[in-house]
Amino acid sequence: MERRVEEQQVLTRLGNAYYGQHDFKQIAECNRLSLIIAKELRDRSAEARAYGSLSDDYSYLNDYKQTVEYGTLNLTIFKTYQIKNKEPTAYERLNNAFLVFGDVATEVGDLSGKGCPYGLIGTAYQSFGQLEIKAQLNITSYIFVDC
């Protein structure tokens, strides 16, 4: 088990090295392998991090469906296992995906809707160091999705 944890750490460092080269396919592969290890170890926090990283990777690769799929799995684990203070980041990841990919969002159901402005206001609060307000606005942005 300890060896697998060390392998995860090596994969993280390797992914960081690929990031410096902007090789997002290799980064995604490192994160995919890290996810497999996290599942083997039943480490839900590491699993959620891997899903979040994969969501980011596929965003860089302009693969909207994978971005949303992994982002949704990231959020689901945070909510299911009540991993503290991580849900706002997961909501922000999905909000950003909808902002970046725009009209493509309709293919899988656009969740940004009326909540999107709240996410943007939250981003403004973040730039002024008001992370708590930002997090609440990002959560609010998803409460109003179905209005």
Coordinates of C-alpha atoms in Angstrom, one line a residue:
M1 CA 0.0 0.0 0.0
E2 CA 2.8 2.4 0.9
R3 CA 4.4 1.7 -2.5
R4 CA 1.1 2.7 -4.3
V5 CA 1.0 6.0 -2.4
E6 CA 4.6 6.7 -3.5
E7 CA 3.6 5.9 -7.1
Q8 CA 0.8 8.5 -6.8
Q9 CA 3.3 11.1 -5.6
V10 CA 5.7 10.3 -8.5
L11 CA 2.7 10.6 -10.9
T12 CA 1.9 14.0 -9.5
R13 CA 5.5 15.2 -9.9
L14 CA 5.6 13.8 -13.4
G15 CA 2.3 15.5 -14.3
N16 CA 3.8 18.8 -13.0
A17 CA 6.8 18.4 -15.2
Y18 CA 4.5 17.8 -18.2
Y19 CA 2.5 20.9 -17.3
G20 CA 5.7 22.9 -17.7
Q21 CA 5.8 21.5 -21.3
H22 CA 2.1 22.1 -21.8
D23 CA 1.7 18.4 -22.7
F24 CA -1.9 18.0 -21.4
K25 CA -2.3 14.5 -22.9
Q26 CA 0.5 13.2 -20.8
I27 CA -0.8 15.1 -17.7
A28 CA -4.2 13.5 -18.2
E29 CA -2.5 10.1 -18.4
C30 CA -0.6 10.7 -15.2
N31 CA -3.9 11.7 -13.5
R32 CA -5.8 8.7 -14.9
L33 CA -3.2 6.4 -13.4
S34 CA -3.3 8.3 -10.2
L35 CA -7.1 7.8 -10.2
I36 CA -6.7 4.1 -10.6
I37 CA -4.4 4.0 -7.5
A38 CA -6.8 6.2 -5.5
K39 CA -9.6 3.8 -6.2
E40 CA -7.5 0.8 -5.3
L41 CA -6.6 2.5 -2.0
R42 CA -10.2 3.6 -1.5
D43 CA -8.8 7.1 -0.8
R44 CA -11.9 9.2 -1.7
S45 CA -10.1 12.5 -1.2
A46 CA -7.3 11.5 -3.7
E47 CA -10.0 10.1 -6.0
A48 CA -11.8 13.5 -6.0
R49 CA -8.5 15.3 -6.6
A50 CA -7.8 13.1 -9.6
Y51 CA -11.2 13.6 -11.1
G52 CA -10.8 17.4 -10.6
S53 CA -7.4 17.3 -12.3
L54 CA -8.7 15.2 -15.1
S55 CA -11.5 17.7 -15.6
D56 CA -8.9 20.5 -15.8
D57 CA -6.8 18.5 -18.2
Y58 CA -9.6 17.9 -20.6
S59 CA -10.6 21.5 -20.4
Y60 CA -7.1 22.3 -21.7
L61 CA -7.6 19.7 -24.4
N62 CA -10.9 21.3 -25.4
D63 CA -12.9 18.1 -24.7
Y64 CA -16.1 19.5 -23.2
K65 CA -17.8 16.2 -22.5
Q66 CA -14.8 14.8 -20.6
T67 CA -14.4 18.1 -18.7
V68 CA -17.9 18.0 -17.4
E69 CA -18.0 14.3 -16.8
Y70 CA -14.9 14.4 -14.6
G71 CA -15.9 17.7 -13.0
T72 CA -19.3 16.2 -12.1
L73 CA -17.6 13.1 -10.5
N74 CA -15.3 15.4 -8.6
L75 CA -18.3 17.3 -7.2
T76 CA -20.2 14.1 -6.5
I77 CA -17.4 12.6 -4.3
F78 CA -17.0 15.9 -2.4
K79 CA -20.8 16.0 -1.7
T80 CA -21.2 12.2 -1.0
Y81 CA -18.3 12.0 1.4
Q82 CA -18.8 15.5 2.8
I83 CA -15.2 16.5 2.1
K84 CA -15.1 19.9 3.7
N85 CA -14.4 23.1 1.9
K86 CA -14.0 21.5 -1.5
E87 CA -17.5 21.8 -3.0
P88 CA -17.1 25.5 -4.0
T89 CA -14.0 24.6 -6.0
A90 CA -15.9 21.8 -7.8
Y91 CA -18.8 24.1 -8.6
E92 CA -16.3 26.7 -9.9
R93 CA -14.7 24.1 -12.1
L94 CA -18.0 23.3 -13.7
N95 CA -19.0 26.9 -13.9
N96 CA -15.8 27.7 -15.7
A97 CA -16.4 24.8 -18.1
F98 CA -19.7 26.2 -19.1
L99 CA -18.2 29.7 -19.5
V100 CA -15.3 28.5 -21.6
F101 CA -17.3 26.1 -23.8
G102 CA -20.4 28.3 -24.2
D103 CA -22.9 27.0 -26.7
V104 CA -21.5 23.5 -26.6
A105 CA -23.0 23.2 -23.2
T106 CA -26.4 22.6 -24.7
E107 CA -25.3 19.2 -25.8
V108 CA -25.3 17.8 -22.3
G109 CA -27.6 20.3 -20.7
D110 CA -26.5 23.9 -19.9
L111 CA -26.3 24.3 -16.2
S112 CA -25.0 27.9 -16.2
G113 CA -28.4 29.5 -17.0
K114 CA -29.4 32.2 -14.5
G115 CA -26.8 31.1 -12.0
C116 CA -23.9 32.1 -14.3
P117 CA -23.8 35.7 -13.2
Y118 CA -23.4 34.7 -9.6
G119 CA -20.3 32.7 -10.6
L120 CA -18.9 35.7 -12.3
I121 CA -19.6 37.9 -9.3
G122 CA -17.9 35.3 -7.2
T123 CA -14.8 35.4 -9.4
A124 CA -14.7 39.2 -8.8
Y125 CA -14.9 38.7 -5.1
Q126 CA -12.0 36.2 -5.4
S127 CA -9.8 38.8 -6.9
F128 CA -10.4 41.0 -3.9
G129 CA -9.5 38.1 -1.5
Q130 CA -13.1 37.5 -0.4
L131 CA -13.1 33.7 -1.0
E132 CA -15.9 32.9 1.5
I133 CA -18.3 35.2 -0.4
K134 CA -17.1 33.8 -3.7
A135 CA -17.8 30.3 -2.6
Q136 CA -21.3 31.2 -1.4
L137 CA -22.0 32.9 -4.8
N138 CA -20.8 29.9 -6.7
I139 CA -23.0 27.6 -4.7
T140 CA -25.9 30.1 -5.2
S141 CA -25.2 30.0 -9.0
Y142 CA -26.2 26.3 -9.0
I143 CA -29.2 26.7 -6.7
F144 CA -30.8 28.8 -9.4
V145 CA -30.0 26.5 -12.3
D146 CA -33.6 25.2 -12.6
C147 CA -35.5 28.4 -12.3

